Amino acid sequence: MGDNYIRFDWAMKRLLRNKANFGVLEGLLTTLLNEKIKIHRLLESESNQEDEYDKYNRVDILAEDSRGELILIEVQNNNEYAYFQRMLFGVSKLVTEYISRGQSYDNVRKVYSVNIVYFSLGHGKDYVYHGKTEFRGIHDGDILELTPFQKQTFKVNEVSSLYPEYYILKVNDFNNVAKTPLEEWIYYLNTGMVLENAVAPGLEEVRQHLKLERMSKDELKAYYRHLDNIVILRDNIDVERAEGRAEGRAEGRAEGLAEGRAEANLENARNLKKLGVSFDIIMKATGLNEEEIKKL
């Protein structure tokens, strides 16, 4: 097994927006889309603004590649029953936002929506899903194709290439031995570790830039507060579903928060201890005492 690395959602918030670290995102996209992706720049959009609830639950990045295509990468930590509609809304906003009034429709931008979800979305056996738009004849089942003129004009071979495409990575559903580059990426997204023999594009950049030991003491504190808040968010949702009465919800939430914080602190301390971080820093970052840390 490899070393422990910074969670991908935290890296998206703090590190991957730096052009020097674009290689991590480019590697993930190159592996997922099975073609070389070069990020030209990151964009701000109405679709990727976060509110107070989103601060820990969700993070996203909007990138423009060297071909002018838009790629929306989103990490969702907690269950959202209408997430499929959310994906549609985000892409629809981008399609309309990045075309000026009066422009012809051939200026509509290609959009990729990459969704990394840490909850059970829908019902299916796989852990990576790809969705695209095709038009099939209702009688013979043939696929509607572009004319030679359209292929030459739009520089694509299929109608589906003109429409948004969706990728869903159900990270928590992955429990296989990583044998392919995509599985190596899913393994990192799932566990926060990079396999020693991993060769997928972008993972070498993860090794170089996203090690926990590169973080300062203050950065570590902020990072582990982020992990604690993710646990708290998940506990809140679980408790609210389990308790039917208001009083029961309140009691269950308090208990869930306490247990969630305690478990998160233990896991954080365990990771720091593996990295050889001093007991003083571990105690400050987690609130545990020296005796508790020794027992880990």
PDB file of C-alpha atoms in Angstrom:
ATOM      1  CA  MET A   1       0.000   0.000   0.000  1.00  0.00           C
ATOM      2  CA  GLY A   2       1.058   3.589  -0.564  1.00  0.00           C
ATOM      3  CA  ASP A   3       1.191   6.628   1.727  1.00  0.00           C
ATOM      4  CA  ASN A   4      -1.816   8.640   2.893  1.00  0.00           C
ATOM      5  CA  TYR A   5      -2.696  11.685   0.822  1.00  0.00           C
ATOM      6  CA  ILE A   6      -4.991  14.674   1.069  1.00  0.00           C
ATOM      7  CA  ARG A   7      -8.628  13.963   0.232  1.00  0.00           C
ATOM      8  CA  PHE A   8      -9.548  14.904  -3.322  1.00  0.00           C
ATOM      9  CA  ASP A   9     -12.350  17.316  -2.337  1.00  0.00           C
ATOM     10  CA  TRP A  10     -10.008  19.272  -0.035  1.00  0.00           C
ATOM     11  CA  ALA A  11      -7.366  19.328  -2.752  1.00  0.00           C
ATOM     12  CA  MET A  12      -9.976  20.753  -5.154  1.00  0.00           C
ATOM     13  CA  LYS A  13     -10.755  23.527  -2.676  1.00  0.00           C
ATOM     14  CA  ARG A  14      -7.205  24.504  -1.776  1.00  0.00           C
ATOM     15  CA  LEU A  15      -4.619  23.047  -4.155  1.00  0.00           C
ATOM     16  CA  LEU A  16      -5.868  21.981  -7.567  1.00  0.00           C
ATOM     17  CA  ARG A  17      -6.963  25.493  -8.537  1.00  0.00           C
ATOM     18  CA  ASN A  18      -3.274  26.357  -8.804  1.00  0.00           C
ATOM     19  CA  LYS A  19      -2.096  26.002 -12.401  1.00  0.00           C
ATOM     20  CA  ALA A  20       1.023  24.203 -11.189  1.00  0.00           C
ATOM     21  CA  ASN A  21      -1.240  21.381  -9.975  1.00  0.00           C
ATOM     22  CA  PHE A  22      -3.424  21.060 -13.080  1.00  0.00           C
ATOM     23  CA  GLY A  23      -1.638  17.775 -13.810  1.00  0.00           C
ATOM     24  CA  VAL A  24      -3.719  16.017 -11.139  1.00  0.00           C
ATOM     25  CA  LEU A  25      -7.029  17.031 -12.747  1.00  0.00           C
ATOM     26  CA  GLU A  26      -5.696  16.419 -16.245  1.00  0.00           C
ATOM     27  CA  GLY A  27      -4.650  12.926 -15.221  1.00  0.00           C
ATOM     28  CA  LEU A  28      -8.078  12.064 -13.813  1.00  0.00           C
ATOM     29  CA  LEU A  29      -9.869  13.417 -16.888  1.00  0.00           C
ATOM     30  CA  THR A  30      -7.452  11.768 -19.323  1.00  0.00           C
ATOM     31  CA  THR A  31      -8.001   8.428 -17.590  1.00  0.00           C
ATOM     32  CA  LEU A  32     -11.791   8.792 -17.397  1.00  0.00           C
ATOM     33  CA  LEU A  33     -12.468  10.176 -20.877  1.00  0.00           C
ATOM     34  CA  ASN A  34      -9.819   7.935 -22.468  1.00  0.00           C
ATOM     35  CA  GLU A  35      -8.276  10.810 -24.412  1.00  0.00           C
ATOM     36  CA  LYS A  36      -5.556  13.341 -23.662  1.00  0.00           C
ATOM     37  CA  ILE A  37      -7.056  16.294 -21.791  1.00  0.00           C
ATOM     38  CA  LYS A  38      -5.149  19.546 -21.324  1.00  0.00           C
ATOM     39  CA  ILE A  39      -6.719  22.158 -19.044  1.00  0.00           C
ATOM     40  CA  HIS A  40      -6.459  25.663 -20.466  1.00  0.00           C
ATOM     41  CA  ARG A  41      -7.924  27.527 -17.490  1.00  0.00           C
ATOM     42  CA  LEU A  42     -10.404  27.323 -14.618  1.00  0.00           C
ATOM     43  CA  LEU A  43     -13.619  29.332 -14.820  1.00  0.00           C
ATOM     44  CA  GLU A  44     -16.116  30.759 -12.360  1.00  0.00           C
ATOM     45  CA  SER A  45     -19.767  30.131 -13.106  1.00  0.00           C
ATOM     46  CA  GLU A  46     -23.193  30.604 -11.558  1.00  0.00           C
ATOM     47  CA  SER A  47     -23.363  26.821 -11.558  1.00  0.00           C
ATOM     48  CA  ASN A  48     -20.327  26.289  -9.357  1.00  0.00           C
ATOM     49  CA  GLN A  49     -20.953  28.774  -6.565  1.00  0.00           C
ATOM     50  CA  GLU A  50     -21.177  27.178  -3.136  1.00  0.00           C
ATOM     51  CA  ASP A  51     -23.501  28.177  -0.327  1.00  0.00           C
ATOM     52  CA  GLU A  52     -23.063  27.602   3.406  1.00  0.00           C
ATOM     53  CA  TYR A  53     -24.420  24.043   3.262  1.00  0.00           C
ATOM     54  CA  ASP A  54     -22.210  23.228   0.296  1.00  0.00           C
ATOM     55  CA  LYS A  55     -19.066  24.307   2.145  1.00  0.00           C
ATOM     56  CA  TYR A  56     -18.314  20.763   3.340  1.00  0.00           C
ATOM     57  CA  ASN A  57     -20.890  18.698   1.516  1.00  0.00           C
ATOM     58  CA  ARG A  58     -19.987  19.676  -2.024  1.00  0.00           C
ATOM     59  CA  VAL A  59     -17.103  21.111  -3.997  1.00  0.00           C
ATOM     60  CA  ASP A  60     -16.679  21.619  -7.703  1.00  0.00           C
ATOM     61  CA  ILE A  61     -14.350  23.010 -10.329  1.00  0.00           C
ATOM     62  CA  LEU A  62     -15.231  24.282 -13.792  1.00  0.00           C
ATOM     63  CA  ALA A  63     -12.414  23.826 -16.295  1.00  0.00           C
ATOM     64  CA  GLU A  64     -11.985  24.743 -19.926  1.00  0.00           C
ATOM     65  CA  ASP A  65      -9.773  22.407 -21.929  1.00  0.00           C
ATOM     66  CA  SER A  66      -7.477  23.286 -24.825  1.00  0.00           C
ATOM     67  CA  ARG A  67     -10.317  22.598 -27.301  1.00  0.00           C
ATOM     68  CA  GLY A  68     -12.690  25.057 -25.648  1.00  0.00           C
ATOM     69  CA  GLU A  69     -14.848  22.344 -24.078  1.00  0.00           C
ATOM     70  CA  LEU A  70     -16.251  22.813 -20.567  1.00  0.00           C
ATOM     71  CA  ILE A  71     -15.661  20.210 -17.852  1.00  0.00           C
ATOM     72  CA  LEU A  72     -17.556  20.448 -14.570  1.00  0.00           C
ATOM     73  CA  ILE A  73     -16.032  18.245 -11.853  1.00  0.00           C
ATOM     74  CA  GLU A  74     -18.139  17.869  -8.728  1.00  0.00           C
ATOM     75  CA  VAL A  75     -17.613  15.987  -5.465  1.00  0.00           C
ATOM     76  CA  GLN A  76     -20.736  15.259  -3.409  1.00  0.00           C
ATOM     77  CA  ASN A  77     -20.201  13.921   0.102  1.00  0.00           C
ATOM     78  CA  ASN A  78     -23.744  13.361   1.312  1.00  0.00           C
ATOM     79  CA  ASN A  79     -26.864  11.798  -0.136  1.00  0.00           C
ATOM     80  CA  GLU A  80     -29.099  13.967  -2.317  1.00  0.00           C
ATOM     81  CA  TYR A  81     -32.176  12.165  -3.615  1.00  0.00           C
ATOM     82  CA  ALA A  82     -32.567  14.585  -6.563  1.00  0.00           C
ATOM     83  CA  TYR A  83     -28.917  14.475  -7.573  1.00  0.00           C
ATOM     84  CA  PHE A  84     -29.708  13.319 -11.106  1.00  0.00           C
ATOM     85  CA  GLN A  85     -31.762  16.490 -11.601  1.00  0.00           C
ATOM     86  CA  ARG A  86     -28.994  18.533 -10.010  1.00  0.00           C
ATOM     87  CA  MET A  87     -26.561  17.214 -12.618  1.00  0.00           C
ATOM     88  CA  LEU A  88     -28.979  18.221 -15.376  1.00  0.00           C
ATOM     89  CA  PHE A  89     -29.474  21.679 -13.891  1.00  0.00           C
ATOM     90  CA  GLY A  90     -25.744  22.348 -13.580  1.00  0.00           C
ATOM     91  CA  VAL A  91     -25.031  21.347 -17.168  1.00  0.00           C
ATOM     92  CA  SER A  92     -28.041  23.262 -18.524  1.00  0.00           C
ATOM     93  CA  LYS A  93     -26.843  26.422 -16.774  1.00  0.00           C
ATOM     94  CA  LEU A  94     -23.431  26.058 -18.362  1.00  0.00           C
ATOM     95  CA  VAL A  95     -24.830  25.492 -21.846  1.00  0.00           C
ATOM     96  CA  THR A  96     -26.839  28.724 -21.686  1.00  0.00           C
ATOM     97  CA  GLU A  97     -24.320  30.725 -19.688  1.00  0.00           C
ATOM     98  CA  TYR A  98     -21.473  30.269 -22.163  1.00  0.00           C
ATOM     99  CA  ILE A  99     -23.251  31.400 -25.315  1.00  0.00           C
ATOM    100  CA  SER A 100     -23.994  35.050 -26.001  1.00  0.00           C
ATOM    101  CA  ARG A 101     -27.406  36.289 -27.057  1.00  0.00           C
ATOM    102  CA  GLY A 102     -27.587  36.439 -30.829  1.00  0.00           C
ATOM    103  CA  GLN A 103     -24.912  33.818 -31.431  1.00  0.00           C
ATOM    104  CA  SER A 104     -25.822  30.916 -33.701  1.00  0.00           C
ATOM    105  CA  TYR A 105     -26.429  27.507 -32.168  1.00  0.00           C
ATOM    106  CA  ASP A 106     -23.185  26.111 -33.538  1.00  0.00           C
ATOM    107  CA  ASN A 107     -21.504  28.120 -30.744  1.00  0.00           C
ATOM    108  CA  VAL A 108     -23.072  25.939 -28.035  1.00  0.00           C
ATOM    109  CA  ARG A 109     -20.201  24.541 -25.941  1.00  0.00           C
ATOM    110  CA  LYS A 110     -19.578  20.863 -25.344  1.00  0.00           C
ATOM    111  CA  VAL A 111     -19.942  20.083 -21.626  1.00  0.00           C
ATOM    112  CA  TYR A 112     -18.663  17.124 -19.609  1.00  0.00           C
ATOM    113  CA  SER A 113     -20.164  16.609 -16.154  1.00  0.00           C
ATOM    114  CA  VAL A 114     -17.905  14.481 -13.911  1.00  0.00           C
ATOM    115  CA  ASN A 115     -19.589  13.555 -10.633  1.00  0.00           C
ATOM    116  CA  ILE A 116     -17.649  11.911  -7.801  1.00  0.00           C
ATOM    117  CA  VAL A 117     -20.238  10.795  -5.254  1.00  0.00           C
ATOM    118  CA  TYR A 118     -19.642   9.317  -1.806  1.00  0.00           C
ATOM    119  CA  PHE A 119     -23.160   7.951  -1.383  1.00  0.00           C
ATOM    120  CA  SER A 120     -25.360   5.344  -3.034  1.00  0.00           C
ATOM    121  CA  LEU A 121     -26.816   7.045  -6.104  1.00  0.00           C
ATOM    122  CA  GLY A 122     -29.515   5.090  -7.884  1.00  0.00           C
ATOM    123  CA  HIS A 123     -29.458   1.322  -8.253  1.00  0.00           C
ATOM    124  CA  GLY A 124     -26.756  -0.416 -10.283  1.00  0.00           C
ATOM    125  CA  LYS A 125     -23.919  -2.915 -10.073  1.00  0.00           C
ATOM    126  CA  ASP A 126     -21.080  -0.818 -11.510  1.00  0.00           C
ATOM    127  CA  TYR A 127     -19.089   1.949  -9.831  1.00  0.00           C
ATOM    128  CA  VAL A 128     -18.539   4.117 -12.942  1.00  0.00           C
ATOM    129  CA  TYR A 129     -21.370   5.142 -15.268  1.00  0.00           C
ATOM    130  CA  HIS A 130     -21.321   7.148 -18.502  1.00  0.00           C
ATOM    131  CA  GLY A 131     -24.360   8.862 -19.986  1.00  0.00           C
ATOM    132  CA  LYS A 132     -24.698  10.481 -23.423  1.00  0.00           C
ATOM    133  CA  THR A 133     -27.469  11.443 -25.837  1.00  0.00           C
ATOM    134  CA  GLU A 134     -28.338   9.282 -28.838  1.00  0.00           C
ATOM    135  CA  PHE A 135     -31.371   9.328 -31.139  1.00  0.00           C
ATOM    136  CA  ARG A 136     -32.655   5.874 -32.109  1.00  0.00           C
ATOM    137  CA  GLY A 137     -35.341   5.032 -34.608  1.00  0.00           C
ATOM    138  CA  ILE A 138     -38.458   3.743 -32.868  1.00  0.00           C
ATOM    139  CA  HIS A 139     -39.070   1.176 -35.632  1.00  0.00           C
ATOM    140  CA  ASP A 140     -35.666  -0.173 -36.670  1.00  0.00           C
ATOM    141  CA  GLY A 141     -33.496   0.989 -33.773  1.00  0.00           C
ATOM    142  CA  ASP A 142     -30.944   2.715 -36.023  1.00  0.00           C
ATOM    143  CA  ILE A 143     -28.914   5.604 -34.600  1.00  0.00           C
ATOM    144  CA  LEU A 144     -29.455   9.012 -36.218  1.00  0.00           C
ATOM    145  CA  GLU A 145     -26.137  10.160 -37.680  1.00  0.00           C
ATOM    146  CA  LEU A 146     -24.615  13.452 -38.797  1.00  0.00           C
ATOM    147  CA  THR A 147     -24.392  14.341 -42.458  1.00  0.00           C
ATOM    148  CA  PRO A 148     -20.913  14.598 -44.023  1.00  0.00           C
ATOM    149  CA  PHE A 149     -21.302  18.394 -44.048  1.00  0.00           C
ATOM    150  CA  GLN A 150     -22.144  18.454 -40.317  1.00  0.00           C
ATOM    151  CA  LYS A 151     -19.189  16.208 -39.507  1.00  0.00           C
ATOM    152  CA  GLN A 152     -16.857  18.534 -41.371  1.00  0.00           C
ATOM    153  CA  THR A 153     -18.372  21.689 -39.883  1.00  0.00           C
ATOM    154  CA  PHE A 154     -18.552  20.554 -36.259  1.00  0.00           C
ATOM    155  CA  LYS A 155     -15.425  18.355 -36.400  1.00  0.00           C
ATOM    156  CA  VAL A 156     -17.154  15.406 -34.699  1.00  0.00           C
ATOM    157  CA  ASN A 157     -18.409  12.066 -36.005  1.00  0.00           C
ATOM    158  CA  GLU A 158     -21.490  11.442 -33.850  1.00  0.00           C
ATOM    159  CA  VAL A 159     -24.541  13.418 -32.763  1.00  0.00           C
ATOM    160  CA  SER A 160     -23.791  12.438 -29.147  1.00  0.00           C
ATOM    161  CA  SER A 161     -20.508  14.355 -29.374  1.00  0.00           C
ATOM    162  CA  LEU A 162     -22.476  17.595 -29.662  1.00  0.00           C
ATOM    163  CA  TYR A 163     -24.419  16.988 -26.450  1.00  0.00           C
ATOM    164  CA  PRO A 164     -23.378  17.040 -22.788  1.00  0.00           C
ATOM    165  CA  GLU A 165     -21.909  13.829 -21.402  1.00  0.00           C
ATOM    166  CA  TYR A 166     -22.174  12.671 -17.817  1.00  0.00           C
ATOM    167  CA  TYR A 167     -19.831  10.527 -15.751  1.00  0.00           C
ATOM    168  CA  ILE A 168     -20.758   9.225 -12.304  1.00  0.00           C
ATOM    169  CA  LEU A 169     -18.050   7.722 -10.093  1.00  0.00           C
ATOM    170  CA  LYS A 170     -19.709   5.870  -7.197  1.00  0.00           C
ATOM    171  CA  VAL A 171     -16.552   5.822  -5.131  1.00  0.00           C
ATOM    172  CA  ASN A 172     -17.855   3.969  -2.082  1.00  0.00           C
ATOM    173  CA  ASP A 173     -19.032   1.048  -4.240  1.00  0.00           C
ATOM    174  CA  PHE A 174     -15.484   0.173  -5.318  1.00  0.00           C
ATOM    175  CA  ASN A 175     -14.066  -2.829  -3.457  1.00  0.00           C
ATOM    176  CA  ASN A 176     -12.029  -4.518  -6.198  1.00  0.00           C
ATOM    177  CA  VAL A 177      -8.304  -4.968  -6.629  1.00  0.00           C
ATOM    178  CA  ALA A 178      -7.165  -2.025  -8.754  1.00  0.00           C
ATOM    179  CA  LYS A 179      -5.939  -3.446 -12.071  1.00  0.00           C
ATOM    180  CA  THR A 180      -6.628  -0.639 -14.556  1.00  0.00           C
ATOM    181  CA  PRO A 181      -5.638   3.059 -14.524  1.00  0.00           C
ATOM    182  CA  LEU A 182      -9.253   4.048 -13.840  1.00  0.00           C
ATOM    183  CA  GLU A 183      -9.440   1.625 -10.919  1.00  0.00           C
ATOM    184  CA  GLU A 184      -6.186   3.085  -9.556  1.00  0.00           C
ATOM    185  CA  TRP A 185      -7.871   6.479  -9.558  1.00  0.00           C
ATOM    186  CA  ILE A 186     -11.050   5.145  -7.925  1.00  0.00           C
ATOM    187  CA  TYR A 187      -8.893   3.485  -5.262  1.00  0.00           C
ATOM    188  CA  TYR A 188      -7.292   6.844  -4.416  1.00  0.00           C
ATOM    189  CA  LEU A 189     -10.651   8.632  -4.367  1.00  0.00           C
ATOM    190  CA  ASN A 190     -12.042   5.899  -2.105  1.00  0.00           C
ATOM    191  CA  THR A 191      -9.178   5.431   0.350  1.00  0.00           C
ATOM    192  CA  GLY A 192      -7.006   8.552   0.142  1.00  0.00           C
ATOM    193  CA  MET A 193      -4.040   6.330  -0.729  1.00  0.00           C
ATOM    194  CA  VAL A 194      -2.104   5.779  -3.947  1.00  0.00           C
ATOM    195  CA  LEU A 195      -0.920   2.265  -4.674  1.00  0.00           C
ATOM    196  CA  GLU A 196       2.851   1.970  -4.906  1.00  0.00           C
ATOM    197  CA  ASN A 197       2.659   0.426  -8.384  1.00  0.00           C
ATOM    198  CA  ALA A 198      -0.016   2.822  -9.706  1.00  0.00           C
ATOM    199  CA  VAL A 199       0.788   4.237 -13.155  1.00  0.00           C
ATOM    200  CA  ALA A 200      -2.426   6.109 -14.054  1.00  0.00           C
ATOM    201  CA  PRO A 201      -1.914   9.643 -15.405  1.00  0.00           C
ATOM    202  CA  GLY A 202      -2.059  12.242 -12.638  1.00  0.00           C
ATOM    203  CA  LEU A 203      -1.266   9.932  -9.726  1.00  0.00           C
ATOM    204  CA  GLU A 204       2.429  10.778  -9.843  1.00  0.00           C
ATOM    205  CA  GLU A 205       1.380  14.420  -9.413  1.00  0.00           C
ATOM    206  CA  VAL A 206      -0.733  13.314  -6.433  1.00  0.00           C
ATOM    207  CA  ARG A 207       2.385  11.712  -4.951  1.00  0.00           C
ATOM    208  CA  GLN A 208       4.356  14.896  -5.457  1.00  0.00           C
ATOM    209  CA  HIS A 209       1.863  17.516  -4.328  1.00  0.00           C
ATOM    210  CA  LEU A 210      -0.816  15.982  -2.103  1.00  0.00           C
ATOM    211  CA  LYS A 211       1.062  14.260   0.716  1.00  0.00           C
ATOM    212  CA  LEU A 212      -0.257  14.993   4.197  1.00  0.00           C
ATOM    213  CA  GLU A 213       3.253  15.630   5.465  1.00  0.00           C
ATOM    214  CA  ARG A 214       3.549  18.667   3.163  1.00  0.00           C
ATOM    215  CA  MET A 215       0.870  20.496   5.151  1.00  0.00           C
ATOM    216  CA  SER A 216       1.690  22.947   7.922  1.00  0.00           C
ATOM    217  CA  LYS A 217       0.300  22.544  11.437  1.00  0.00           C
ATOM    218  CA  ASP A 218      -2.423  25.132  10.768  1.00  0.00           C
ATOM    219  CA  GLU A 219      -3.303  23.506   7.445  1.00  0.00           C
ATOM    220  CA  LEU A 220      -3.577  20.135   9.166  1.00  0.00           C
ATOM    221  CA  LYS A 221      -5.946  21.585  11.756  1.00  0.00           C
ATOM    222  CA  ALA A 222      -8.149  23.069   9.055  1.00  0.00           C
ATOM    223  CA  TYR A 223      -8.034  19.841   7.066  1.00  0.00           C
ATOM    224  CA  TYR A 224      -9.091  17.681   9.984  1.00  0.00           C
ATOM    225  CA  ARG A 225     -11.865  20.114  10.872  1.00  0.00           C
ATOM    226  CA  HIS A 226     -13.065  19.573   7.320  1.00  0.00           C
ATOM    227  CA  LEU A 227     -13.032  15.785   7.826  1.00  0.00           C
ATOM    228  CA  ASP A 228     -14.882  16.193  11.121  1.00  0.00           C
ATOM    229  CA  ASN A 229     -17.554  18.296   9.453  1.00  0.00           C
ATOM    230  CA  ILE A 230     -18.073  15.674   6.758  1.00  0.00           C
ATOM    231  CA  VAL A 231     -18.641  13.080   9.478  1.00  0.00           C
ATOM    232  CA  ILE A 232     -21.049  15.433  11.253  1.00  0.00           C
ATOM    233  CA  LEU A 233     -23.014  16.082   8.057  1.00  0.00           C
ATOM    234  CA  ARG A 234     -23.373  12.363   7.439  1.00  0.00           C
ATOM    235  CA  ASP A 235     -24.390  11.727  11.038  1.00  0.00           C
ATOM    236  CA  ASN A 236     -27.032  14.443  10.841  1.00  0.00           C
ATOM    237  CA  ILE A 237     -28.611  12.875   7.779  1.00  0.00           C
ATOM    238  CA  ASP A 238     -28.509   9.368   9.250  1.00  0.00           C
ATOM    239  CA  VAL A 239     -30.060  10.543  12.515  1.00  0.00           C
ATOM    240  CA  GLU A 240     -32.798  12.537  10.818  1.00  0.00           C
ATOM    241  CA  ARG A 241     -33.806   9.485   8.816  1.00  0.00           C
ATOM    242  CA  ALA A 242     -33.709   7.138  11.779  1.00  0.00           C
ATOM    243  CA  GLU A 243     -35.663   9.237  14.272  1.00  0.00           C
ATOM    244  CA  GLY A 244     -39.363   9.830  13.750  1.00  0.00           C
ATOM    245  CA  ARG A 245     -40.006  12.357  16.501  1.00  0.00           C
ATOM    246  CA  ALA A 246     -38.419  15.753  17.067  1.00  0.00           C
ATOM    247  CA  GLU A 247     -37.130  14.819  20.525  1.00  0.00           C
ATOM    248  CA  GLY A 248     -35.691  11.577  19.230  1.00  0.00           C
ATOM    249  CA  ARG A 249     -33.990  13.409  16.364  1.00  0.00           C
ATOM    250  CA  ALA A 250     -32.380  15.899  18.733  1.00  0.00           C
ATOM    251  CA  GLU A 251     -31.053  13.219  21.082  1.00  0.00           C
ATOM    252  CA  GLY A 252     -29.840  11.034  18.246  1.00  0.00           C
ATOM    253  CA  ARG A 253     -28.149  13.954  16.509  1.00  0.00           C
ATOM    254  CA  ALA A 254     -26.236  14.931  19.651  1.00  0.00           C
ATOM    255  CA  GLU A 255     -25.078  11.364  20.182  1.00  0.00           C
ATOM    256  CA  GLY A 256     -24.181  11.006  16.505  1.00  0.00           C
ATOM    257  CA  LEU A 257     -22.159  14.216  16.525  1.00  0.00           C
ATOM    258  CA  ALA A 258     -20.203  13.158  19.585  1.00  0.00           C
ATOM    259  CA  GLU A 259     -19.472   9.693  18.232  1.00  0.00           C
ATOM    260  CA  GLY A 260     -18.613  11.103  14.819  1.00  0.00           C
ATOM    261  CA  ARG A 261     -16.152  13.601  16.235  1.00  0.00           C
ATOM    262  CA  ALA A 262     -14.529  10.989  18.475  1.00  0.00           C
ATOM    263  CA  GLU A 263     -14.103   8.496  15.637  1.00  0.00           C
ATOM    264  CA  ALA A 264     -12.789  11.179  13.276  1.00  0.00           C
ATOM    265  CA  ASN A 265     -10.239  12.338  15.871  1.00  0.00           C
ATOM    266  CA  LEU A 266      -8.998   8.787  16.374  1.00  0.00           C
ATOM    267  CA  GLU A 267      -8.637   8.219  12.630  1.00  0.00           C
ATOM    268  CA  ASN A 268      -6.877  11.557  12.170  1.00  0.00           C
ATOM    269  CA  ALA A 269      -4.460  10.790  14.994  1.00  0.00           C
ATOM    270  CA  ARG A 270      -3.807   7.322  13.592  1.00  0.00           C
ATOM    271  CA  ASN A 271      -2.906   8.791  10.178  1.00  0.00           C
ATOM    272  CA  LEU A 272      -0.642  11.456  11.675  1.00  0.00           C
ATOM    273  CA  LYS A 273       1.113   8.887  13.842  1.00  0.00           C
ATOM    274  CA  LYS A 274       1.820   6.751  10.746  1.00  0.00           C
ATOM    275  CA  LEU A 275       3.401   9.788   9.101  1.00  0.00           C
ATOM    276  CA  GLY A 276       5.748  10.242  12.061  1.00  0.00           C
ATOM    277  CA  VAL A 277       4.221  13.545  13.183  1.00  0.00           C
ATOM    278  CA  SER A 278       5.224  14.516  16.744  1.00  0.00           C
ATOM    279  CA  PHE A 279       2.828  13.797  19.606  1.00  0.00           C
ATOM    280  CA  ASP A 280       2.604  17.529  20.410  1.00  0.00           C
ATOM    281  CA  ILE A 281       1.221  18.329  16.960  1.00  0.00           C
ATOM    282  CA  ILE A 282      -1.119  15.329  17.028  1.00  0.00           C
ATOM    283  CA  MET A 283      -2.485  16.397  20.420  1.00  0.00           C
ATOM    284  CA  LYS A 284      -3.071  19.951  19.170  1.00  0.00           C
ATOM    285  CA  ALA A 285      -4.702  18.799  15.936  1.00  0.00           C
ATOM    286  CA  THR A 286      -7.003  16.181  17.475  1.00  0.00           C
ATOM    287  CA  GLY A 287      -7.473  17.029  21.156  1.00  0.00           C
ATOM    288  CA  LEU A 288      -6.317  13.547  22.241  1.00  0.00           C
ATOM    289  CA  ASN A 289      -3.846  13.111  25.091  1.00  0.00           C
ATOM    290  CA  GLU A 290      -0.485  11.390  24.828  1.00  0.00           C
ATOM    291  CA  GLU A 291      -1.704   8.155  26.432  1.00  0.00           C
ATOM    292  CA  GLU A 292      -4.587   7.853  23.947  1.00  0.00           C
ATOM    293  CA  ILE A 293      -2.232   8.394  21.016  1.00  0.00           C
ATOM    294  CA  LYS A 294       0.207   5.744  22.267  1.00  0.00           C
ATOM    295  CA  LYS A 295      -2.579   3.150  22.278  1.00  0.00           C
ATOM    296  CA  LEU A 296      -3.371   3.682  18.579  1.00  0.00           C
TER     297      LEU A 296
END
